[in-house]
Short mmCIF file of C-alpha atoms in Angstrom, two decimals:
data_model
loop_
_atom_site.label_atom_id
_atom_site.label_comp_id
_atom_site.label_asym_id
_atom_site.label_seq_id
_atom_site.Cartn_x
_atom_site.Cartn_y
_atom_site.Cartn_z
CA LEU A 1226 -45.26 142.97 2.19
CA ILE A 1227 -43.82 140.36 -0.16
CA LEU A 1228 -42.00 143.02 -2.19
CA THR A 1229 -40.50 144.44 1.00
CA PHE A 1230 -39.14 141.05 1.98
CA ILE A 1231 -37.76 140.43 -1.50
CA LYS A 1232 -35.85 143.71 -1.36
CA LEU A 1233 -34.40 142.75 2.02
CA LEU A 1234 -33.26 139.45 0.57
CA ALA A 1235 -31.94 140.73 -2.75
CA TYR A 1236 -28.40 141.43 -1.62
CA GLY A 1237 -28.08 138.15 0.21
CA MET A 1238 -29.32 136.04 -2.70
CA LYS A 1239 -26.95 137.87 -5.03
CA SER A 1240 -23.99 137.19 -2.75
CA LEU A 1241 -24.89 133.49 -2.62
CA ARG A 1242 -24.44 133.29 -6.38
CA SER A 1243 -20.98 134.82 -6.24
CA CYS A 1244 -19.37 131.88 -4.47
CA GLY A 1245 -16.61 131.45 -7.03
CA VAL A 1246 -14.30 133.54 -4.88
CA MET A 1247 -14.69 131.21 -1.91
CA ASN A 1248 -12.31 128.44 -0.90
CA VAL A 1249 -12.07 125.21 -2.83
CA PHE A 1250 -14.63 123.43 -0.64
CA GLN A 1251 -17.23 126.13 -1.17
CA ASP A 1252 -16.39 126.09 -4.87
CA ALA A 1253 -17.17 122.36 -4.92
CA VAL A 1254 -20.47 122.92 -3.10
CA CYS A 1255 -21.45 125.75 -5.43
CA THR A 1256 -20.68 123.55 -8.43
CA LEU A 1257 -22.77 120.79 -6.85
CA ASN A 1258 -25.64 123.25 -6.50
CA THR A 1259 -25.70 123.85 -10.25
CA LEU A 1260 -27.05 120.31 -10.51
CA GLN A 1261 -30.23 121.53 -8.80
CA THR A 1262 -31.21 123.64 -11.76
CA ASN A 1263 -29.21 122.76 -14.85
CA ALA A 1264 -31.33 122.27 -17.94
CA SER A 1265 -30.40 118.63 -18.45
CA ALA A 1266 -31.41 117.73 -14.89
CA LEU A 1267 -34.80 119.38 -15.32
CA GLU A 1268 -35.26 117.58 -18.61
CA GLN A 1269 -34.45 114.28 -16.86
CA VAL A 1270 -37.21 114.87 -14.34
CA LYS A 1271 -39.79 115.69 -17.04
CA ARG A 1272 -38.79 112.74 -19.21
CA GLU A 1273 -38.78 110.18 -16.42
CA ARG A 1274 -41.91 111.32 -14.56
CA GLY A 1275 -44.13 109.00 -16.62
CA HIS A 1276 -41.50 106.27 -16.89
CA PRO A 1277 -39.92 105.81 -13.46
CA GLU A 1278 -38.00 102.72 -14.57
CA LEU A 1279 -35.82 105.07 -16.62
CA GLN A 1280 -34.43 106.49 -13.37
CA LEU A 1281 -32.45 103.37 -12.55
CA GLN A 1282 -31.40 102.95 -16.17
CA ALA A 1283 -30.03 106.49 -16.15
CA MET A 1284 -28.37 105.91 -12.78
CA ARG A 1285 -26.46 102.92 -14.15
CA GLY A 1286 -25.22 105.06 -17.00
CA PHE A 1287 -24.04 107.86 -14.69
CA LEU A 1288 -22.38 105.33 -12.38
CA GLN A 1289 -20.44 103.86 -15.29
CA ARG A 1290 -19.41 107.31 -16.52
CA ALA A 1291 -18.09 108.05 -13.02
CA GLY A 1292 -15.79 105.03 -13.30
CA LEU A 1293 -17.80 102.68 -11.07
CA LYS A 1294 -19.43 99.33 -11.74
CA VAL A 1295 -22.63 98.10 -10.15
CA ASP A 1296 -21.00 94.87 -9.00
CA GLU A 1297 -18.35 96.87 -7.12
CA LEU A 1298 -21.10 98.07 -4.77
CA ASP A 1299 -21.44 94.52 -3.45
CA ARG A 1300 -18.18 95.08 -1.56
CA LEU A 1301 -19.87 97.68 0.64
CA ASN A 1302 -21.93 95.09 2.60
CA ILE A 1303 -24.91 97.42 2.47
CA ILE A 1304 -27.83 97.83 4.87
CA HIS A 1305 -30.65 99.53 2.94
CA VAL A 1306 -33.51 101.29 4.78
CA THR A 1307 -36.70 102.92 3.54
CA GLY A 1308 -40.05 104.02 5.01
CA THR A 1309 -42.20 107.12 5.18
CA LYS A 1310 -41.04 108.14 8.65
CA GLY A 1311 -38.26 106.99 10.92
CA LYS A 1312 -35.83 105.66 8.32
CA GLY A 1313 -33.13 108.23 9.15
CA SER A 1314 -33.33 107.55 12.87
CA THR A 1315 -33.30 103.82 12.22
CA CYS A 1316 -30.15 104.22 10.13
CA ALA A 1317 -28.52 106.32 12.85
CA PHE A 1318 -29.24 103.68 15.50
CA THR A 1319 -27.99 100.90 13.21
CA GLU A 1320 -24.77 102.67 12.28
CA GLN A 1321 -23.97 103.44 15.93
CA ILE A 1322 -24.57 99.84 17.02
CA LEU A 1323 -22.27 98.40 14.36
CA ARG A 1324 -19.64 101.09 14.94
CA ASN A 1325 -19.59 100.04 18.59
CA TYR A 1326 -18.54 96.59 17.41
CA GLY A 1327 -15.43 98.15 15.89
CA PHE A 1328 -16.51 98.18 12.26
CA ARG A 1329 -15.55 101.06 9.98
CA THR A 1330 -18.94 102.38 8.92
CA GLY A 1331 -20.28 104.46 6.07
CA PHE A 1332 -23.65 106.19 6.38
CA TYR A 1333 -25.51 107.96 3.56
CA SER A 1334 -28.60 110.00 4.49
CA SER A 1335 -30.65 112.98 3.38
CA PRO A 1336 -31.36 115.80 3.65
CA HIS A 1337 -28.49 117.56 5.40
CA LEU A 1338 -29.21 120.11 8.13
CA VAL A 1339 -26.32 122.56 7.93
CA GLN A 1340 -23.60 121.24 5.62
CA VAL A 1341 -23.92 118.89 2.66
CA ARG A 1342 -21.01 116.84 4.07
CA GLU A 1343 -23.42 115.52 6.71
CA ARG A 1344 -25.02 113.28 4.09
CA ILE A 1345 -21.86 111.19 3.75
CA ARG A 1346 -20.40 109.98 7.05
CA ILE A 1347 -17.43 107.81 7.95
CA ASN A 1348 -17.52 106.31 11.44
CA GLY A 1349 -20.42 108.58 12.36
CA GLN A 1350 -18.70 111.83 11.39
CA PRO A 1351 -19.42 113.94 8.29
CA ILE A 1352 -16.64 113.49 5.77
CA GLY A 1353 -14.00 116.23 6.13
CA LYS A 1354 -13.94 119.22 3.81
CA GLU A 1355 -10.65 118.19 2.20
CA LEU A 1356 -11.81 114.67 1.46
CA PHE A 1357 -15.19 115.89 0.23
CA THR A 1358 -13.49 118.32 -2.15
CA LYS A 1359 -11.01 115.71 -3.38
CA TYR A 1360 -13.62 113.05 -4.11
CA PHE A 1361 -16.16 115.56 -5.44
CA TRP A 1362 -13.85 116.71 -8.22
CA GLN A 1363 -12.82 113.16 -9.05
CA VAL A 1364 -16.43 112.19 -9.74
CA TYR A 1365 -17.59 115.50 -11.19
CA CYS A 1366 -14.71 115.75 -13.68
CA ARG A 1367 -15.32 112.22 -14.95
CA LEU A 1368 -18.96 113.04 -15.58
CA GLU A 1369 -18.17 116.45 -17.08
CA GLU A 1370 -15.62 114.94 -19.48
CA THR A 1371 -18.14 112.42 -20.80
CA LYS A 1372 -21.26 114.58 -20.99
CA ASP A 1373 -20.86 115.65 -24.63
CA ALA A 1374 -20.99 112.02 -25.70
CA HIS A 1375 -24.25 111.64 -23.75
CA GLY A 1376 -26.26 114.60 -24.98
CA GLY A 1377 -24.80 117.00 -22.40
CA SER A 1378 -26.48 115.16 -19.52
CA MET A 1379 -25.29 115.43 -15.92
CA PRO A 1380 -26.90 113.71 -12.93
CA ALA A 1381 -29.27 115.76 -10.79
CA TYR A 1382 -28.25 116.78 -7.26
CA PHE A 1383 -29.38 113.70 -5.30
CA ARG A 1384 -28.17 111.27 -7.95
CA PHE A 1385 -24.74 112.87 -7.95
CA LEU A 1386 -24.46 112.70 -4.16
CA THR A 1387 -25.48 109.03 -4.22
CA ILE A 1388 -22.75 108.26 -6.76
CA LEU A 1389 -20.31 110.30 -4.69
CA ALA A 1390 -21.22 108.31 -1.57
CA PHE A 1391 -20.61 105.01 -3.36
CA HIS A 1392 -17.23 106.30 -4.57
CA ILE A 1393 -16.18 107.60 -1.15
CA PHE A 1394 -17.17 104.46 0.72
CA LEU A 1395 -15.26 102.30 -1.76
CA GLN A 1396 -12.18 104.51 -1.63
CA GLU A 1397 -12.27 104.75 2.17
CA LYS A 1398 -12.70 100.96 2.44
CA VAL A 1399 -15.58 100.89 4.91
CA ASP A 1400 -16.58 97.53 6.38
CA LEU A 1401 -20.24 98.28 5.78
CA ALA A 1402 -22.45 101.08 4.52
CA VAL A 1403 -25.89 102.08 5.75
CA PHE A 1404 -27.97 103.68 2.98
CA GLU A 1405 -31.15 105.65 3.61
CA VAL A 1406 -33.50 105.72 0.62
CA GLY A 1407 -34.27 109.18 -0.74
CA ILE A 1408 -37.91 108.83 -1.85
CA GLY A 1409 -39.86 105.59 -2.22
CA GLY A 1410 -37.63 102.64 -2.94
CA ALA A 1411 -38.33 100.79 -6.19
CA TYR A 1412 -37.09 103.58 -8.45
CA ASP A 1413 -34.98 105.53 -5.98
CA CYS A 1414 -31.44 105.94 -7.25
CA THR A 1415 -30.05 104.16 -4.17
CA ASN A 1416 -31.83 101.02 -5.41
CA ILE A 1417 -29.13 100.45 -7.98
CA ILE A 1418 -27.69 98.30 -5.18
CA ARG A 1419 -27.98 94.64 -6.26
CA ARG A 1420 -27.07 92.79 -3.09
CA SER A 1421 -27.79 94.56 0.14
CA TRP A 1422 -27.14 92.30 3.12
CA VAL A 1423 -30.39 93.28 4.81
CA CYS A 1424 -33.18 95.81 4.14
CA GLY A 1425 -35.42 97.57 6.64
CA ILE A 1426 -38.74 99.31 6.25
CA SER A 1427 -39.97 101.67 8.93
CA SER A 1428 -43.49 103.05 9.24
CA LEU A 1429 -45.66 103.79 6.22
CA GLY A 1430 -47.71 106.91 5.65
CA ILE A 1431 -49.04 109.18 2.94
CA ASP A 1432 -46.25 111.37 1.55
CA HIS A 1433 -44.80 112.33 -1.86
CA THR A 1434 -48.07 111.24 -3.44
CA SER A 1435 -47.26 112.74 -6.86
CA ILE A 1436 -44.33 110.34 -7.11
CA LEU A 1437 -45.31 107.30 -5.03
CA GLY A 1438 -49.10 107.21 -5.34
CA ASP A 1439 -51.98 108.33 -3.17
CA THR A 1440 -52.77 105.11 -1.25
CA ILE A 1441 -50.91 103.07 1.33
CA GLU A 1442 -51.02 100.10 -1.06
CA LYS A 1443 -49.23 102.02 -3.82
CA ILE A 1444 -46.70 103.48 -1.40
CA ALA A 1445 -46.03 100.05 0.15
CA TRP A 1446 -45.32 98.65 -3.31
CA GLN A 1447 -42.79 101.42 -3.93
CA LYS A 1448 -41.07 100.88 -0.59
CA GLY A 1449 -41.00 97.12 -1.10
CA GLY A 1450 -38.97 97.60 -4.26
CA ILE A 1451 -35.74 97.47 -2.25
CA PHE A 1452 -36.47 93.97 -0.89
CA LYS A 1453 -33.64 91.47 -0.75
CA VAL A 1454 -33.63 90.25 2.88
CA ILE A 1455 -36.14 92.31 4.81
CA ILE A 1456 -36.92 93.34 8.37
CA TRP A 1457 -40.32 95.03 8.74
CA LYS A 1458 -41.52 97.12 11.64
CA LYS A 1459 -44.39 95.72 13.64
CA ASN A 1460 -47.98 96.87 12.92
CA THR A 1461 -47.17 97.85 9.34
CA LYS A 1462 -49.12 96.70 6.29
CA LEU A 1463 -47.87 93.21 5.47
CA CYS A 1464 -50.57 92.21 3.02
CA MET A 1465 -49.00 94.37 0.28
CA LEU A 1466 -45.72 92.45 0.49
CA ARG A 1467 -46.82 88.95 -0.42
CA GLY A 1468 -45.71 89.26 -4.05
CA PHE A 1469 -42.04 89.67 -3.13
CA SER A 1470 -39.82 86.58 -2.91
CA CYS A 1471 -37.48 87.20 -0.01
CA SER A 1472 -37.05 86.35 3.65
CA LEU A 1473 -39.41 88.56 5.65
CA SER A 1474 -39.24 89.23 9.39
CA VAL A 1475 -41.31 91.48 11.64
CA CYS A 1476 -39.48 93.11 14.52
CA PRO A 1477 -40.88 92.88 18.07
CA ASP A 1478 -41.74 95.72 20.43
CA LEU A 1479 -38.72 97.17 22.19
CA GLU A 1480 -40.16 96.04 25.54
CA GLU A 1481 -39.75 92.42 24.48
CA TYR A 1482 -35.94 92.60 24.48
CA GLN A 1483 -34.15 91.42 27.60
CA SER A 1484 -31.63 93.84 29.05
CA GLU A 1485 -30.06 94.48 32.42
CA GLY A 1486 -31.74 97.56 33.83
CA SER A 1487 -33.78 100.02 31.79
CA LEU A 1488 -33.06 100.29 28.09
CA ARG A 1489 -32.12 103.89 27.29
CA LEU A 1490 -32.24 105.54 23.86
CA GLY A 1491 -30.08 108.42 22.74
CA LEU A 1492 -33.00 109.86 20.74
CA ALA A 1493 -36.02 111.31 22.54
CA GLY A 1494 -39.64 110.55 21.70
CA HIS A 1495 -41.81 107.49 22.20
CA HIS A 1496 -41.90 106.82 18.46
CA GLN A 1497 -38.13 106.20 18.49
CA ARG A 1498 -38.70 102.92 20.32
CA SER A 1499 -40.00 101.19 17.20
CA ASN A 1500 -37.12 102.66 15.18
CA ALA A 1501 -34.68 101.31 17.77
CA SER A 1502 -36.24 97.84 17.59
CA LEU A 1503 -35.92 97.85 13.81
CA ALA A 1504 -32.27 98.91 14.14
CA LEU A 1505 -31.62 96.06 16.59
CA GLN A 1506 -33.00 93.53 14.14
CA LEU A 1507 -31.09 95.00 11.19
CA SER A 1508 -27.84 94.96 13.17
CA HIS A 1509 -28.47 91.42 14.45
CA THR A 1510 -29.20 90.12 10.95
CA TRP A 1511 -26.13 91.83 9.49
CA LEU A 1512 -23.89 90.49 12.26
CA GLN A 1513 -25.23 86.98 11.83
CA ARG A 1514 -24.55 87.05 8.11
CA HIS A 1515 -21.14 88.60 8.66
CA PHE A 1516 -19.96 86.26 11.39
CA LEU A 1517 -22.01 83.26 10.24
CA THR A 1518 -21.66 81.91 13.77
CA GLY A 1519 -20.42 83.50 16.95
CA VAL A 1520 -21.45 85.59 19.92
CA ILE A 1521 -23.28 88.87 19.44
CA TYR A 1522 -22.44 91.06 22.40
CA ILE A 1523 -25.61 92.52 23.88
CA TYR A 1524 -23.68 95.25 25.73
CA ASP A 1525 -22.43 96.75 22.42
CA VAL A 1526 -25.96 96.67 21.01
CA PHE A 1527 -27.69 98.47 23.88
CA THR A 1528 -24.79 100.89 24.36
CA GLY A 1529 -25.15 101.78 20.70
CA LEU A 1530 -28.80 102.67 21.19
CA ALA A 1531 -27.96 104.87 24.17
CA GLU A 1532 -25.11 106.68 22.39
CA THR A 1533 -26.96 107.45 19.15
CA GLU A 1534 -27.16 111.10 18.15
CA TRP A 1535 -29.29 112.41 15.28
CA PRO A 1536 -29.65 116.22 15.37
CA GLY A 1537 -32.90 117.93 14.47
CA ARG A 1538 -35.12 115.09 15.61
CA ASN A 1539 -36.72 115.60 19.04
CA GLN A 1540 -33.71 117.69 20.01
CA THR A 1541 -33.56 120.09 22.96
CA LEU A 1542 -31.08 122.98 23.20
CA LYS A 1543 -31.02 125.17 26.30
CA HIS A 1544 -29.43 128.59 25.89
CA GLY A 1545 -29.86 130.29 29.24
CA PRO A 1546 -33.48 131.44 29.60
CA VAL A 1547 -34.32 130.33 26.04
CA THR A 1548 -34.93 126.65 25.36
CA TYR A 1549 -35.33 125.36 21.81
CA PHE A 1550 -37.23 122.20 20.96
CA LEU A 1551 -36.34 121.14 17.41
CA ASP A 1552 -38.04 118.47 15.36
CA GLY A 1553 -38.14 118.18 11.58
CA ALA A 1554 -41.67 116.71 11.48
CA HIS A 1555 -43.21 117.48 8.08
CA THR A 1556 -46.20 115.16 7.74
CA THR A 1557 -49.35 114.95 9.84
CA ARG A 1558 -48.26 111.62 11.28
CA SER A 1559 -44.80 112.85 12.27
CA MET A 1560 -46.33 116.06 13.61
CA GLN A 1561 -48.54 113.99 15.90
CA ALA A 1562 -45.37 112.39 17.30
CA CYS A 1563 -43.73 115.80 17.61
CA VAL A 1564 -46.69 117.23 19.54
CA ARG A 1565 -46.72 114.23 21.86
CA TRP A 1566 -43.00 114.70 22.55
CA PHE A 1567 -43.34 118.46 23.07
CA ASN A 1568 -46.30 118.04 25.41
CA GLU A 1569 -44.27 115.60 27.49
CA ILE A 1570 -40.99 117.49 27.70
CA ALA A 1571 -42.01 121.17 27.75
CA PRO A 1572 -44.03 120.92 31.00
CA GLN A 1573 -41.02 119.30 32.68
CA HIS A 1574 -38.96 122.40 31.88
CA GLU A 1575 -41.79 124.75 32.82
CA ARG A 1576 -42.23 123.23 36.27
CA ASN A 1577 -38.67 124.27 37.10
CA ALA A 1578 -38.93 127.76 35.61
CA GLY A 1579 -40.08 129.57 38.76
CA GLY A 1580 -42.14 132.11 36.85
CA PRO A 1581 -44.05 132.82 33.63
CA VAL A 1582 -42.95 130.99 30.48
CA MET A 1583 -43.73 132.12 26.94
CA ARG A 1584 -44.34 129.42 24.35
CA VAL A 1585 -43.37 130.29 20.76
CA LEU A 1586 -43.93 128.26 17.59
CA LEU A 1587 -41.50 128.78 14.69
CA PHE A 1588 -42.95 127.00 11.66
CA ASN A 1589 -42.46 126.50 7.96
CA ALA A 1590 -43.22 123.68 5.54
CA THR A 1591 -42.25 122.99 1.95
CA GLY A 1592 -43.37 121.04 -1.10
CA GLU A 1593 -46.81 119.46 -1.16
CA ARG A 1594 -47.18 119.38 2.63
CA ASP A 1595 -50.60 119.90 4.16
CA CYS A 1596 -49.66 122.89 6.31
CA ALA A 1597 -53.18 123.43 7.59
CA ALA A 1598 -53.41 119.86 8.91
CA MET A 1599 -50.07 120.17 10.68
CA LEU A 1600 -50.93 123.56 12.18
CA LYS A 1601 -54.24 122.18 13.40
CA LEU A 1602 -52.32 119.59 15.42
CA LEU A 1603 -50.17 122.33 16.97
CA VAL A 1604 -53.03 124.55 18.14
CA PRO A 1605 -53.65 122.63 21.43
CA CYS A 1606 -50.04 123.33 22.47
CA LEU A 1607 -51.25 126.85 23.40
CA PHE A 1608 -48.48 128.99 21.93
CA ASP A 1609 -48.32 132.65 22.90
CA PHE A 1610 -46.69 133.51 19.58
CA ALA A 1611 -46.69 131.78 16.20
CA VAL A 1612 -43.84 132.92 13.97
CA PHE A 1613 -43.44 131.99 10.31
CA CYS A 1614 -40.44 132.37 8.02
CA PRO A 1615 -39.06 130.78 4.85
CA ASN A 1616 -36.16 128.33 4.89
CA ILE A 1617 -33.67 131.12 4.27
CA THR A 1618 -30.94 131.19 6.91
CA GLU A 1619 -30.32 134.93 6.82
CA ALA A 1620 -31.38 137.81 4.61
CA ILE A 1621 -27.94 139.37 4.28
CA ALA A 1622 -26.25 136.09 3.60
CA THR A 1623 -22.67 135.06 3.81
CA CYS A 1624 -21.72 132.56 1.15
CA ASN A 1625 -23.29 129.52 2.71
CA ALA A 1626 -23.70 127.40 -0.40
CA ASP A 1627 -24.74 124.32 1.59
CA GLN A 1628 -28.22 125.71 2.19
CA GLN A 1629 -28.99 127.16 -1.21
CA ASN A 1630 -32.16 126.03 -2.95
CA PHE A 1631 -32.75 127.28 -6.48
CA ASN A 1632 -35.88 125.18 -7.00
CA VAL A 1633 -38.30 127.52 -5.17
CA SER A 1634 -38.57 131.27 -5.66
CA VAL A 1635 -38.33 133.67 -2.73
CA GLU A 1636 -41.75 135.05 -3.60
CA ASN A 1637 -43.34 131.59 -3.41
CA MET A 1638 -41.68 130.89 -0.08
CA LEU A 1639 -42.90 134.12 1.46
CA THR A 1640 -46.40 133.72 0.05
CA ARG A 1641 -46.59 130.35 1.73
CA CYS A 1642 -45.55 131.90 5.05
CA LEU A 1643 -48.34 134.44 4.76
CA ASP A 1644 -50.81 131.66 3.96
CA ASN A 1645 -49.64 129.78 7.05
CA GLN A 1646 -50.08 132.89 9.17
CA GLN A 1647 -53.63 133.27 7.92
CA SER A 1648 -54.33 129.59 8.57
CA TRP A 1649 -53.10 129.92 12.14
CA ARG A 1650 -55.34 132.92 12.78
CA VAL A 1651 -58.37 131.08 11.47
CA LEU A 1652 -57.54 127.99 13.51
CA ASN A 1653 -57.32 130.11 16.66
CA GLY A 1654 -60.58 131.93 15.93
CA GLN A 1655 -58.80 135.26 15.59
CA GLU A 1656 -59.77 136.05 12.06
CA GLU A 1657 -62.45 134.86 9.72
CA LYS A 1658 -62.65 136.08 6.17
CA PRO A 1659 -64.95 135.20 3.29
CA GLY A 1660 -63.36 132.28 1.51
CA ALA A 1661 -61.15 131.35 4.44
CA GLU A 1662 -62.65 127.89 4.30
CA LEU A 1663 -60.90 127.46 0.94
CA LEU A 1664 -57.60 127.69 2.82
CA ILE A 1665 -58.61 125.52 5.76
CA GLY A 1666 -61.43 123.11 5.19
CA GLY A 1667 -63.44 120.78 7.30
CA GLY A 1668 -64.71 122.20 10.58
CA LEU A 1669 -61.48 122.92 12.43
CA PRO A 1670 -61.55 123.47 16.21
CA LEU A 1671 -61.13 127.02 17.43
CA VAL A 1672 -59.38 128.06 20.63
CA PRO A 1673 -60.54 131.67 21.16
CA GLU A 1674 -59.79 131.76 24.87
CA ARG A 1675 -56.03 132.08 24.29
CA GLN A 1676 -54.80 134.63 21.81
CA SER A 1677 -51.68 133.70 19.84
CA HIS A 1678 -49.87 136.60 18.18
CA THR A 1679 -48.62 135.85 14.68
CA LEU A 1680 -45.70 137.32 12.78
CA VAL A 1681 -43.87 136.64 9.52
CA PHE A 1682 -40.14 137.26 9.13
CA PRO A 1683 -38.01 137.20 5.97
CA CYS A 1684 -35.44 134.69 7.24
CA ILE A 1685 -34.65 132.28 10.06
CA LEU A 1686 -32.06 134.49 11.75
CA SER A 1687 -34.39 137.50 11.97
CA ALA A 1688 -37.12 135.28 13.44
CA LEU A 1689 -34.77 133.80 16.05
CA GLN A 1690 -33.39 137.21 17.00
CA TRP A 1691 -36.86 138.62 17.54
CA ILE A 1692 -38.03 135.58 19.54
CA SER A 1693 -34.98 135.55 21.82
CA GLN A 1694 -34.98 139.34 22.38
CA GLY A 1695 -31.25 139.44 23.05
CA ARG A 1696 -31.51 136.81 25.79
CA ASP A 1697 -29.65 134.10 23.87
CA SER A 1698 -25.91 134.82 23.99
CA VAL A 1699 -25.30 132.59 20.95
CA LEU A 1700 -27.52 134.85 18.84
CA SER A 1701 -26.24 138.09 20.41
CA ASP A 1702 -22.94 138.15 18.50
CA PRO A 1703 -22.30 141.82 17.67
CA ASN A 1704 -20.87 140.75 14.30
CA ARG A 1705 -24.23 139.39 13.21
CA CYS A 1706 -26.45 141.51 11.02
CA VAL A 1707 -29.70 142.46 12.72
CA ILE A 1708 -32.59 143.35 10.44
CA PRO A 1709 -34.43 146.48 11.68
CA VAL A 1710 -37.88 145.79 13.10
CA LYS A 1711 -40.72 148.30 13.27
CA PRO A 1712 -41.49 149.72 16.74
CA SER A 1713 -44.97 148.20 16.60
CA ILE A 1714 -43.44 144.75 16.14
CA ASN A 1715 -40.94 145.33 18.94
CA ALA A 1716 -43.78 146.37 21.24
CA LYS A 1717 -45.38 142.95 20.78
CA ALA A 1718 -42.27 141.37 22.27
CA ASP A 1719 -42.77 142.82 25.76
CA PRO A 1720 -44.03 139.48 27.16
CA LEU A 1721 -40.91 137.76 25.77
CA ARG A 1722 -38.65 140.22 27.54
CA GLU A 1723 -40.56 139.89 30.81
CA ALA A 1724 -40.94 136.08 30.91
CA VAL A 1725 -38.64 134.00 33.07
CA ASN A 1726 -38.14 131.53 30.22
CA ILE A 1727 -38.94 131.31 26.53
CA HIS A 1728 -39.73 127.90 25.02
CA VAL A 1729 -39.49 127.70 21.24
CA LEU A 1730 -40.75 124.75 19.19
CA ILE A 1731 -39.14 124.76 15.72
CA THR A 1732 -40.86 122.33 13.37
CA GLY A 1733 -42.55 121.71 10.01
CA SER A 1734 -39.43 121.20 7.92
CA LEU A 1735 -35.99 119.63 8.34
CA HIS A 1736 -34.63 122.49 6.24
CA LEU A 1737 -36.06 124.99 8.73
CA VAL A 1738 -34.55 123.03 11.62
CA GLY A 1739 -31.21 122.88 9.82
CA GLY A 1740 -31.24 126.61 9.20
CA ALA A 1741 -31.99 127.22 12.87
CA LEU A 1742 -29.21 124.88 13.99
CA LYS A 1743 -26.76 126.77 11.80
CA HIS A 1744 -27.29 129.74 14.12
CA LEU A 1745 -27.95 127.91 17.39
CA ASP A 1746 -25.14 125.33 17.29
CA PRO A 1747 -21.99 126.95 15.85
CA ALA A 1748 -20.09 123.65 16.12
CA LEU A 1749 -22.12 122.33 13.17
CA ASN A 1750 -20.59 125.01 10.93
CA SER A 1751 -17.00 123.91 11.51
#
């Protein structure tokens, strides 16, 4: 089965590597992608794994080679945000609030969903292709010209984008820049910032343990490494922070704020309320430091919360009879929030359906994620179908360099999908094999009364096309390639064709959600 999928993908992967014939923007993105796998970048990772302090030392060197000085970053009036979950949403709320005040904002986040330009935003919008290309080559050429004098070293992918963001925000003269930490905090390359105006830390959880440590205490220490002036979300571990010398504040519950009428958030999900409160405190602190004295207009603050958009997080897209629920949850804690949100919103749609509704799960996870634990949380949602696919947008790929990933082989991705399929079957009591407990341990609950069909597809597009069964006009473009499906697989789709509505939860990975949005929301490709 794996070999069959690899053959289907062979042509597409080959075409992705032939991007030199594309336009200048795609050429820039393809060149950027070489920093995922170049030998010097891999050597950096190996060398610095046991000495994380070398990461910031190397970052200072790359910044200087790119023509920037650390003290220049002070002009960006930076808000710096970290945390295990919620830091991206917190940044999005904060940026929108301050943009509503009329400030020219910069916003650096990761990962991107569809296009790499999304990581670097000016006034809430991804930087344009022309500007991205212009600034990319300015920075890349400076680093390329100096690499021979530095042992041939070039910054790895995320480091380069961080340097590029600094350069763009300085050149575009933003009034402030909101920076989301990549991983951790203390040794993250964004922490080259010396004087952020205010820092925020969202919720803590166990994630990236090979880098940050395997306890909350170790992870809290890493996150606290960005401290300058700090706002901390309520109910988070404060005892780990006592060794840091900075002003520390804990934000209140959102219900404690006074507003006229109900306070509405642009992002769905109960967990966004604590992110919104943290954003309010970050914005308030920044405004106070910026204005020193003066009136802070409550209307602009609450309007900012209501107008915030952050795709791929508790997002709903309705395409005729097919409704997609997208959330990039990829830890057990965030999956709990995702399930809570889905269980609240899906029944609301189903009550208005007027007939049978099919529930479909589209799932994938990457890295060191505990897939079994996340799938266990999804079992009570009672899906009629569970579909698994790798984070490959389409098997016969156009040259979409933005979503290339050279760090994981196709075979490994597909093997993981098959493992997830097996885990789902065991969790639902559909299949028990000798040794299955090695895959899923610890007395997991079985739900034998509802059978959930499982399938694995070679790419996101083929999975979406099969799930929607031609009922989503956005996916029914005759110019799209449709991968042939065996008659036996098509026969399983009868309930999908007969249902009044199809509800699809897409979760487990932001990269999966981004690949789905590439097909479901064409505007994101422009």
